[in-house]
Every structure is written in C-alpha cells, then in structure tokens.
XYZ file of C-alpha atoms in Angstrom:
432
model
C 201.378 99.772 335.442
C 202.634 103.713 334.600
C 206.182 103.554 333.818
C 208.318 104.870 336.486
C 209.388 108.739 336.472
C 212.935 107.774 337.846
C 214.930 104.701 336.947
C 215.916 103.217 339.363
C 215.929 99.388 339.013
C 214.088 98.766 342.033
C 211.208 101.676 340.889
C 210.582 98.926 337.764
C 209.126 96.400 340.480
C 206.843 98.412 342.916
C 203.852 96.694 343.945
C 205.309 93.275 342.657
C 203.940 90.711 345.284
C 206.293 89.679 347.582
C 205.979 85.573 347.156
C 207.303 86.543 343.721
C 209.988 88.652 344.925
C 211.138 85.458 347.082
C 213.313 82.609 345.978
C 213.527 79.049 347.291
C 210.993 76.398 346.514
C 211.492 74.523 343.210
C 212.784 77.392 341.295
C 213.728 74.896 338.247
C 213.994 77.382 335.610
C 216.794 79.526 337.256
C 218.749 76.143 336.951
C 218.915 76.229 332.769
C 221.384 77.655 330.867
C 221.670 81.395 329.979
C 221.171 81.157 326.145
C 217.744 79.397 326.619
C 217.033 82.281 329.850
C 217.657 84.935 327.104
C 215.346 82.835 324.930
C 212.297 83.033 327.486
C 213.561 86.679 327.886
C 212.903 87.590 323.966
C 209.592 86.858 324.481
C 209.088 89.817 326.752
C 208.494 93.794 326.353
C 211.870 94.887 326.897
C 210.027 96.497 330.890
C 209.090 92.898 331.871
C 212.147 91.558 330.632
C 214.129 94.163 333.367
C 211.757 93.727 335.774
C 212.433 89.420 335.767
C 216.086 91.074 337.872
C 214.108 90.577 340.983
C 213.016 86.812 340.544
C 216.362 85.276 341.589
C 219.807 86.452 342.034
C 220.562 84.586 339.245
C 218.170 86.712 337.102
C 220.028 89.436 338.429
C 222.271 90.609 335.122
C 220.282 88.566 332.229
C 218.606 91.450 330.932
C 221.497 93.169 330.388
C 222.782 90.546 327.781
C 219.640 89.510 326.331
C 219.854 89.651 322.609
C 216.148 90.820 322.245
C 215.162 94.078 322.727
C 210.996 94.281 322.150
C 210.032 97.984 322.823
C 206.649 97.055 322.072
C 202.946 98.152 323.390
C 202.738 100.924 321.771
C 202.505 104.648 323.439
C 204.094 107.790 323.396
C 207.830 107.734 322.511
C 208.090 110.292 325.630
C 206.782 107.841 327.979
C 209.862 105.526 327.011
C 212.461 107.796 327.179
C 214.470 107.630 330.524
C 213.912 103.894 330.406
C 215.545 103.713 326.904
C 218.120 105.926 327.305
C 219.194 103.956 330.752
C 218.531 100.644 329.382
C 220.617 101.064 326.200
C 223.479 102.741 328.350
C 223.495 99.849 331.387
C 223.105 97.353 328.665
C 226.171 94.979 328.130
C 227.772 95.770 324.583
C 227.321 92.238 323.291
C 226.010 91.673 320.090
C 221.383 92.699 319.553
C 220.005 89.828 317.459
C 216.602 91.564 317.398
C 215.831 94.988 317.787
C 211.623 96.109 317.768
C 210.671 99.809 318.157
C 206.616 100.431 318.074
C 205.211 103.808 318.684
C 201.928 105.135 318.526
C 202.024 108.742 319.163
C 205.720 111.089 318.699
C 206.174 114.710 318.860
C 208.852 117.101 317.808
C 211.155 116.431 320.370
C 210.899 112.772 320.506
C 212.531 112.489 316.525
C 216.210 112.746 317.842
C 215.517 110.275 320.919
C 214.063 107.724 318.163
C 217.222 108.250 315.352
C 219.704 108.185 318.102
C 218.115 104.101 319.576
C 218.205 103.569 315.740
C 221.876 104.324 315.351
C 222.600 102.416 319.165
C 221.306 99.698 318.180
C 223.102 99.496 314.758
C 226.682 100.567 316.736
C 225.308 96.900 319.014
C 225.389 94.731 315.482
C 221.579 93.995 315.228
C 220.848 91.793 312.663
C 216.951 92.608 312.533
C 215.993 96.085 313.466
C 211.847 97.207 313.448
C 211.221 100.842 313.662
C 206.648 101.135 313.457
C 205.863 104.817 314.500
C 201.862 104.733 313.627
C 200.889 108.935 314.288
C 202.581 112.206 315.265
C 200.915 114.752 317.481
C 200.804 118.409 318.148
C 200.433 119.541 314.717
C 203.297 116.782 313.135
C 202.338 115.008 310.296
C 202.029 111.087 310.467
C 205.550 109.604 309.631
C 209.013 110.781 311.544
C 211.554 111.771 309.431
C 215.021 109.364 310.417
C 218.156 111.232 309.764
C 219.016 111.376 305.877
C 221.956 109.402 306.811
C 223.891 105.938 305.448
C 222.754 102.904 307.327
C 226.464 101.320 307.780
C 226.245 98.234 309.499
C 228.167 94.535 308.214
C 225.718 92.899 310.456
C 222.508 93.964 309.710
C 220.469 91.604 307.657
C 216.506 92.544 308.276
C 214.906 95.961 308.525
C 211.182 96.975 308.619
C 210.109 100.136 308.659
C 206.209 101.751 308.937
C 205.475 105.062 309.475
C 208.304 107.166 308.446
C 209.741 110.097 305.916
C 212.928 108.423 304.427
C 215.685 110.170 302.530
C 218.012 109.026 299.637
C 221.173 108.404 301.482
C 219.063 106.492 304.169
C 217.912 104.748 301.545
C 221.508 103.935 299.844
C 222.333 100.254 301.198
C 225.596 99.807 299.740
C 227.483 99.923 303.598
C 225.011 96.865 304.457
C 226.538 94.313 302.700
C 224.656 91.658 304.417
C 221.249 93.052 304.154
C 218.641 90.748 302.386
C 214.990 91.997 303.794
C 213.664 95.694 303.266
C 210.060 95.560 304.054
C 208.915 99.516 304.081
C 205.144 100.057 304.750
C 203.206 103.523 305.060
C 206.515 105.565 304.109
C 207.123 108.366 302.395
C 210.347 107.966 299.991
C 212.028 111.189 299.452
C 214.528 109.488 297.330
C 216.154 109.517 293.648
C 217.598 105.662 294.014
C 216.882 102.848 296.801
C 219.748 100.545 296.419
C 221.379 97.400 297.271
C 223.472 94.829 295.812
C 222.263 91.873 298.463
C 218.934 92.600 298.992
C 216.855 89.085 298.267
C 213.420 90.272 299.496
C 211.815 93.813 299.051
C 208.050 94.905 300.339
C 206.983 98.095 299.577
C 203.173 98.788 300.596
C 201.035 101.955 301.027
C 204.121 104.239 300.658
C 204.657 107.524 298.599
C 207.028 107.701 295.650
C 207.682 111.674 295.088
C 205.042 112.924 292.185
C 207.279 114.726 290.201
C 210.071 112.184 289.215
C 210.556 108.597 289.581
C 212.485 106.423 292.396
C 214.931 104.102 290.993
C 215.167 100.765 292.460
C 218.150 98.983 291.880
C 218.514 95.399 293.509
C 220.097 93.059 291.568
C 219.602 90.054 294.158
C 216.015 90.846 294.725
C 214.233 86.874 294.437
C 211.046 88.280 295.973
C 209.504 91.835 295.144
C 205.872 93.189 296.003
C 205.064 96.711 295.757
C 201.261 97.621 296.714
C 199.454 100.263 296.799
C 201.560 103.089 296.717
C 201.230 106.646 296.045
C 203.329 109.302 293.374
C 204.943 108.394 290.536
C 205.691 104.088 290.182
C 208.754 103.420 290.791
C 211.536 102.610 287.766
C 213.063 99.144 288.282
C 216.016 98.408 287.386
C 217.185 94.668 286.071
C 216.625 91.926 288.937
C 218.244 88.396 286.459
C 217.389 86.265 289.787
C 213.628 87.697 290.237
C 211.507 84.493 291.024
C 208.097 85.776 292.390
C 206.725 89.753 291.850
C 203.328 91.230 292.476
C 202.830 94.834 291.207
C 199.508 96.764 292.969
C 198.852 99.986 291.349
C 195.675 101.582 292.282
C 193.903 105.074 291.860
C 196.780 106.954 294.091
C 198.741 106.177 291.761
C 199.641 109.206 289.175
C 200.663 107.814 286.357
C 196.958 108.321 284.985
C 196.475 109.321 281.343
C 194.596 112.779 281.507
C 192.724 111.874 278.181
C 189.863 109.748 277.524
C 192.101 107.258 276.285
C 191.089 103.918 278.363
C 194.972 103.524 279.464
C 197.557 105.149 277.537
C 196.925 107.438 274.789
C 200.467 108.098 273.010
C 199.796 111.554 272.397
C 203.117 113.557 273.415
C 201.192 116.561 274.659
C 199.912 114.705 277.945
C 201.999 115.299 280.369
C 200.748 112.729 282.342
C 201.980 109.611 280.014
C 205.060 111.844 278.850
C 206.600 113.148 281.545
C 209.430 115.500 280.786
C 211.689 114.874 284.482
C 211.531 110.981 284.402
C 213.942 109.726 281.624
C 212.018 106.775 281.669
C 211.706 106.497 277.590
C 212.180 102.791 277.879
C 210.431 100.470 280.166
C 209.609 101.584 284.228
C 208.500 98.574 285.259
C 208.608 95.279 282.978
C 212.094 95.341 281.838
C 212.873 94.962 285.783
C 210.622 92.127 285.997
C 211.238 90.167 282.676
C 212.904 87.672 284.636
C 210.389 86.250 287.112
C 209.102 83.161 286.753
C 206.069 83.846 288.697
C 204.721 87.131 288.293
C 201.119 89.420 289.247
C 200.180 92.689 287.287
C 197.065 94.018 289.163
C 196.353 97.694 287.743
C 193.454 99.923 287.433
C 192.777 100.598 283.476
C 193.302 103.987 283.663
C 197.348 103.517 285.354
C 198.498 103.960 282.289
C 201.984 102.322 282.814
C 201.504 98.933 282.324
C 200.701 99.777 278.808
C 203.006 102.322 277.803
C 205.449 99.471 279.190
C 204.346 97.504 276.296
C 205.726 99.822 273.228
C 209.132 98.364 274.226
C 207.650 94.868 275.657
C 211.074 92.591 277.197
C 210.864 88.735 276.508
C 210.104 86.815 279.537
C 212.112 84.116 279.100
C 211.290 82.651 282.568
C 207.969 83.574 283.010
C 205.880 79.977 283.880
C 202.714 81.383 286.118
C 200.937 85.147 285.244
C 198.063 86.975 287.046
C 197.214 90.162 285.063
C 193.613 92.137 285.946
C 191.593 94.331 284.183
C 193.821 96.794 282.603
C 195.085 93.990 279.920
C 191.558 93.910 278.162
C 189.945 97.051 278.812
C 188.791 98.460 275.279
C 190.399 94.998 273.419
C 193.004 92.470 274.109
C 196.465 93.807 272.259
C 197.988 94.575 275.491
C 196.919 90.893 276.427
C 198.318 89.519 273.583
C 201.657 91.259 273.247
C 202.667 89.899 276.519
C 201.580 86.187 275.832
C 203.627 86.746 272.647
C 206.656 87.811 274.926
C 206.067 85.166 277.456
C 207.309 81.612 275.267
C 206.960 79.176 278.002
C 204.110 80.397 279.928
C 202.136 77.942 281.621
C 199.329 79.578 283.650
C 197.619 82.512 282.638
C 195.016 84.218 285.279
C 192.692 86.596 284.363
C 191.354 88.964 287.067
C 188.525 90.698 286.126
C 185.979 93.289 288.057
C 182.519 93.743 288.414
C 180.991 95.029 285.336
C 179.115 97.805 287.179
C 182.611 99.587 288.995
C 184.134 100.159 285.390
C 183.725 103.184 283.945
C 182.382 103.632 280.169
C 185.720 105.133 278.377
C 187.562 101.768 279.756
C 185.498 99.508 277.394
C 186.807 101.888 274.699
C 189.151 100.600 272.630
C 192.759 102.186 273.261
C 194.639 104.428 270.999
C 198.390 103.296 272.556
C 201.315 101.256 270.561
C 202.076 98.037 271.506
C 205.285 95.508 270.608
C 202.795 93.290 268.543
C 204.703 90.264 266.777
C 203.832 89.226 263.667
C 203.512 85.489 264.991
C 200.832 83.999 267.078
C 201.820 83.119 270.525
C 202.775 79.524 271.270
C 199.395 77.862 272.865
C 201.450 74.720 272.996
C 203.165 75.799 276.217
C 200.027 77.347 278.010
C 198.560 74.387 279.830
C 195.873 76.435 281.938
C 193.944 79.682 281.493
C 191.539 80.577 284.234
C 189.176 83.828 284.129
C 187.859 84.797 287.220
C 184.799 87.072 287.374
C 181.588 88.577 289.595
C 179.694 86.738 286.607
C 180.394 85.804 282.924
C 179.810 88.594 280.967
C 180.407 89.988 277.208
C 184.125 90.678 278.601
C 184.604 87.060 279.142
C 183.317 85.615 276.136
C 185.254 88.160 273.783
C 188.085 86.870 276.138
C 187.642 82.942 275.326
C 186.996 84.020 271.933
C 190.335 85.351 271.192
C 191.951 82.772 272.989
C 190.227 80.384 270.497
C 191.382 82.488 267.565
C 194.802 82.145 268.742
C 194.618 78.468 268.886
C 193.876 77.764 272.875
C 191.772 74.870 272.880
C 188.899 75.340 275.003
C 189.665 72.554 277.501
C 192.691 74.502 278.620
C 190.395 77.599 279.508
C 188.180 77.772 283.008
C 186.236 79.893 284.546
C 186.018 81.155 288.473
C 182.795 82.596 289.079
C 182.092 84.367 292.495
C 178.013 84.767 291.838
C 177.098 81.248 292.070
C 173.531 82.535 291.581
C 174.143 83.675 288.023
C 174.017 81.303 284.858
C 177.161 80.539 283.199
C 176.443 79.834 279.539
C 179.210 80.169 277.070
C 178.127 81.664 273.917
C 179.766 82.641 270.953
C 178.714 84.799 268.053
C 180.608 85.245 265.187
C-alpha cells in the first residue's frame, strides 16, 4: 500500500476490508492486558502498528503508548516524513524501549528530518536506538552525516548505527552513563577519540578511520571488542583491564602498509608509512589495549604492518588462555610468532591460520628486517596444551612451523593439523 499523502488516521486504513474493520464475535485478544497488546504491537512496522486503531475501540490509543517504534521496510526517508513527524508528535511521552530507523535511499533535505527523530527519540528515554541509512541519492555520497553533537541520554543503553558520517563529539559517550553496546557498521569516523567509561561491548565493521591520524578508543569496560575490516589508519586502543574476547580484522584497506619490500614492517625511519609523523603512537596501537583478553584473534594481511611494529614494545598477556593469529605471524620466519608465545605465560590454545600458498605474494616469504621484544628464555610449552594449524594443504610453511615448535620444546602430540583439501596428502616431513 503507498503511504498516505495526508495523515489523517483514518487515510492509514483505506481499502481495509470491512469484516476487519468490525468488532463483535470472539474478539479474545482485545480482552488481554495492555503490556502484552504493546508486546504483539512491537512486532509491527510502526504503519501497521497505527493502522491496528481501527480493530476495536479498545485498540483505539495503544499505538500511541507502545514502547516499540520499528520504522522498518526500507524506502526513501521522504516517503516517511509526514507520518513521522505526526506520529512522534501524537505519540504519548512515555518512556521508547526500542527505537529502529532503516532507510534505503536519503537526500539533502531528508538529513535534518533523520537527526531531529534521532534526538526525539533520545528526549522519549530509548534504551535501544537503530539508525541503518544504506545509500544517498542525487549526487550525496553513501552515509548521512548526524549532527556533530553529544549524545546525552541516562537511559540509553544500545545503539547501532550503519551507514553514516560520525563526528568526535557524537562520538564522546561520557553523557551516556548507561551505555554498554556501540555496534557501528559501514561508518565513516571523523573523530580524534570514541569514548566511554561503560561501554561492555564494541563492533566496529567496514568503517573508515581518517588516513592521516589515528582514532583513539578509550573504553575501559569494553568485555567484548571486534573491529573488522575497516578502512584509514587502525585505530589506537587504549587499556581495556576487563577485555575477555577481541578479534582484530585488518585487511588490504587498511593503510598502515609498509611502502618497502619489507614483508611487514621494515624499521627504517624514512617510510612514512610505518613512521608516521601525526600519530604519536611510538608505543603500542593495538596490543597494549588488548593485553588483557583472555581470548583473543589477530587476523592480518602480511603486509599491515602493525601487528609487527606492535611487537618492538610487546605487553605480557597475563590472561591470554585461547589465540588465533593468521598469516602475518610467520611470513618470512617465525620471531613475530615467537615473541608473542613468549609474552603469553599461560596460553593454552594456539591457532594458526594460514592461506593458500598461491594468493601470497613472493616478498612475504622474505624474511623481515623489523625488531621484535625477543626474550632470552624459551616460552613455557608446559602451559600450551593444543596447537592447531589450519591450511588449503600442508606445505613447506607448515612443516618449518611444527619444526620450530619442536625446537622450542612442543611435543608433537600437542600439535594438529586442519586441512581443507582432503584430496591432498598430508605427510609430515622433517629435514634437518
């Protein structure tokens, strides 16, 4: 059904059949209580919800309390603008529980309707709040800019965002004391600091970080991070002391790239690209912020050379029980490998992503020129009670793998190996 061009709550319903218009006849569900009505009500598009004012006269005010607001369906923003603006403004002022916001088309005058919902629906308490705007149109670029503005709301506790230009003091979440899930996907994060001293969960995927300097994170309460995929410089993470679970995704839009041959990082001060002058990241971007997971995923191309140049100042991971690390930790040889399992004391599972053989290029099977936090001592194998490789096929990588893992003093019962080409022979040979 087109949406209405005049309110009108009566213009919601034409062509509605008139047996459903009618009441009478075993209506049992008018009968139940309101909070479990606005239950069945949450389930709707915030339209059908309105339109259920015509069942019964006792549906005839429900909407206007329900505490689930699903603007949903997609569509042009312009198509939903005299119904929002009416809804919000005939709505009760009782407290949102959930407030969802999906677009799939905007244009230039449709950015103030969409920040001013935003800021409604804040002003109405919501406690989860779901902005998804997936394309602009007539010449805009993809994500909506939202008012570089403080969120300030006591209630607000969940807030996903895809699709949008963000600012710093957007980004500052020190007025939403009760916050504890930012999940930002397909963003771009125009931002020196994203901050928040209760924030427990964090998901940052497909966004872009600002190529010139680096975002600080700083989320103390963070238990669960992920951060996929993104573009611009990787963010710098400050100390998280209750981290339990982090997976790190950097892939080839990310730019911290070395711009030498160097499989990694090359620690030579003349490339800009591994020492940039604007960051003030001397010490550790990532790893220090993660020392104190207990379960943790490193997944990087070889050439992001990050990880690595991480590892001149490696932290102790003093909690650190289950690892995933890919390529990047053996391309050329295995110091990067082994500095971290010599910084990692009670490590009990080690997994060892590896790719195909065929989509690595010949300068990462160099060996690397970069400084690493190498102890004099062997790590403890006494503590490692698994190490599983998983591979296309076993190749030379993975024998020089369970090799050095030998060397060190892994027995060989502790190591396995996941093989996805069933077809190919896995014979495990070493030469001395």
């Amino acid at each position: 059904m087109n949406p209405p061009t005049e309110l009108g709550a009566r213009s919601l319903f034409d062509g509605m059949p008139q047996s459903v218009l009618t009441p009478g006849g075993g209506d049992f569900i008018s009968v139940l209580p309101d909070v479990l009505l606005h239950n069945v009500l949450g389930f709707l598009d915030a339209r059908e919800a309105v339109r259920t004012c015509v069942i019964a006269k006792r549906w005839g005010h429900l909407w206007k309390s329900m505490p689930v607001l699903r603007i949903t369906g997609a569509g042009q923003v312009q198509l939903h603008r005299k119904f929002l603006d009416h809804l919000l403004l005939l709505r009760d002022c009782t407290n949102l529980e959930v407030c969802l916001f999906e677009f799939d088309h905007y244009d230039a005058a449709d950015v103030a309707y969409v920040n001013l919902w935003i800021r409604h629906a804040l002003l109405c308490q919501v406690r989860v709040l779901s902005l998804s705007v997936f394309g602009g149109g007539g010449g805009m670029v993809k994500e909506m800019w939202l008012d570089n503005l403080p969120v300030v709301s006591q209630y607000l506790t969940k807030l996903k965002l895809c699709g949008l230009r963000l600012g710093g003091k957007f980004l500052d979440f020190s007025s939403c004391q009760a916050l504890q899930d930012l999940n930002m996907t397909e963003c771009r994060i125009y931002a020196d600091k994203i901050s928040s001293q209760s924030l427990e969960y964090l998901s940052i995927q497909d966004c872009m970080f600002c190529s010139d300097c680096r975002t600080l994170i700083s989320a103390p309460s963070v238990m669960s991070l992920q951060v996929n995929d993104c573009w611009g410089r990787t963010p710098l993470f400050q100390d998280m002391p209750v981290l339990v679970r982090a997976t790190v995704t950097l892939d080839i839009s990310c730019h911290d790239y070395c711009e030498s041959n160097d499989p990694g990082y090359c620690d030579d001060a003349s490339c800009l690209a591994c020492y940039p002058t604007d960051d003030g990241s001397t010490g550790c971007v990532l790893l220090k912020g993660l020392s104190a997971a207990r379960n943790l995923e490193l997944i990087a191309e070889p050439e992001a050379f990050i990880l690595k140049r991480d590892l001149r100042c490696c932290p102790t991971f003093s909690k650190l029980r289950t690892l995933l690390l890919s390529e990047w930790c053996v391309a050329g040889d295995h110091r990067a490998l082994i500095c971290i399992l010599q910084h990692s004391p009670v490590l009990e599972v080690l997994t060892l992503q590896l790719s195909e053989l065929q989509n690595m290029k010949p300068r990462n099977m160099v060996p690397s020129k970069a400084i690493f936090n190498l102890l004099d001592q062997p790590f403890p194998p006494e503590n490692l009670q698994r190490i599983k490789v998983k591979c296309h096929e076993v190749d030379q990588r993975v024998h020089n793998i369970l090799k050095s893992m030998i060397a060190y003093g892994v027995p060989l019962e502790k190591m396995s190996i996941q093989q996805e080409n069933k077809s190919s022979e896995c014979k495990l040979l070493f030469h001395s």
